[in-house]
Amino acid sequence: MLEGKAKEANDTYRQNVTMNVMPRQKNSYPRPLTGYTNSFQPIGNIVIDLEGQLWATEYRRTLDLRTGIASITYKYRDGEQMRQEYFIPAKNDAIVVRIVSSSPLSGRISFDRPAQAPLPQDYKWSADVLGNKISVEGSFVEGVSSGVLASVLVPAGKGEITTQPSDVFLRFVNATEILMLVTLDAGKAQHVPVDICQSKMAAVSSRPYEEIRNEHCLEHSNMFDRVELRIEDPVQHPQQDTTALVARAVAGEYDNALAEQVFQMGRYLMMSCNRAGRRPANLQGIWSERSDPEWDADWHFDMNIEMNHWPVNPTNLDECNPALFHQMEHFIESGKLNARNVAGCDGILFYGLGGGDGMIWSPEGGFWAGAAAWIAQHYWTHYEFTLDRDFLAGQAYPFIKQVGLFYRDWLVKNWDGKYVSGFSFSPENTPPNGFVNNAHCTMNTALVREVMRHLLEASRILDVDQELRPVWQDLHD
């Protein structure tokens, strides 16, 4: 590549680098853009079947970004009123549903997970009814076990719950108020999701609904209200209905109020995805109804996961970063193997796509060594905003150092005596010569210099690795 033989270098890459590391065979997926990694998938559906609900008037669905409560209201039959509320309190990690009707309701609640192409047997499950609870145990073909526990409560004097020995559903009769709590969990190896579901349920089911709701609203709004974007004067431009703002935008009239709403919706989505601290937001956030979503609803390191998390610190949602860091630290050991076995280097090498706890290359893509470096930016940004020295010493610096050690071995000097990455490309950008891989693209220059600058500053703050500073400085300059 350094000799200017771009075609020969790219041909050699294509001939010698294979993609036989995919967990599933790509050709088993009839839909494009799927099958590269183990897909992020739904566990299933909780189905609420209300009898006699053939039509509705004044139907309205709302999401209150400040309280984190979704609601549905409408009138049915002879003007009877229906109100449903849905929310997930971060403290309890349970789905909370409350249904209130001005007229008695009958119906049933069940669990379902329809078989989905292209792998109809990718998830097997069974459900049992235990008193007023539905318990579901399942397992994915990848070895992930799951559990769902749904508890349905009807207050005294407001209806009843019935079931038959052979039923796999709960039936409610003449109910004017229904409270449903749903807990779920999934994991591998010795993880027992059903036990964790029961533990979560025990913690939340003993509390009154209003107490759970009030605590949720307070916790959510305290976090959400840290930041407010005002482009327009709220006195001259009072709050407007989002539906109307979107309709006007479709017609070509773009209100600043819509930009304010989109800004806050982005914050709300990040809070909803990451606040629990488990998995970070993927291409679909944390929501996907398909077993084969586009690009597997994975983590694309060539900008998508970074773009998802760029607003975290600037919009005062620092608590949403640990989910990202936790996942990246799951990748470190495989990143070390990648660096050693593929590139012959120390440190870590992250590939372009990640799913579950593994990474792969896209066969259509070039050799990109910048994924871990771009993620390292988030570690440093989090330190800059929080000035958390323990985080810098325990998480940020160790991660960034692994990236630096990779570049120490990976970079070579060209004929001008400058360090370059002899094999690289800018993601989503194929140059005019048509060759995916090139010598030291601009993005690599920016990433390497940023990593070295952060290593120099962090090592001085922590007073560590003084002997490596000349190395970092040399690579930076």
Coordinates of N, CA and C in Angstrom, one line a residue, residues 55-60 73-76 79:
W55 N -65.2 -0.8 18.7 CA -64.9 0.5 18.1 C -64.6 1.5 19.3
A56 N -64.1 2.6 18.9 CA -63.8 3.7 19.9 C -63.9 5.0 19.3
T57 N -64.2 6.0 20.1 CA -64.2 7.4 19.7 C -63.3 8.2 20.6
E58 N -62.9 9.4 20.1 CA -62.0 10.3 20.9 C -60.8 9.6 21.4
Y59 N -60.2 8.7 20.5 CA -59.1 7.9 20.8 C -57.8 8.8 20.8
R60 N -57.0 8.7 21.9 CA -55.8 9.5 22.0 C -54.7 8.7 22.7
T73 N -56.4 7.0 26.0 CA -57.8 7.3 26.5 C -58.7 7.2 25.3
Y74 N -59.9 6.8 25.5 CA -60.9 6.8 24.5 C -62.3 6.5 25.1
K75 N -63.3 6.6 24.3 CA -64.7 6.2 24.7 C -65.1 5.1 23.9
Y76 N -65.9 4.2 24.5 CA -66.4 3.0 23.8 C -67.9 2.7 24.1
G79 N -70.4 5.5 25.3 CA -69.8 6.7 25.9 C -69.0 6.3 27.1

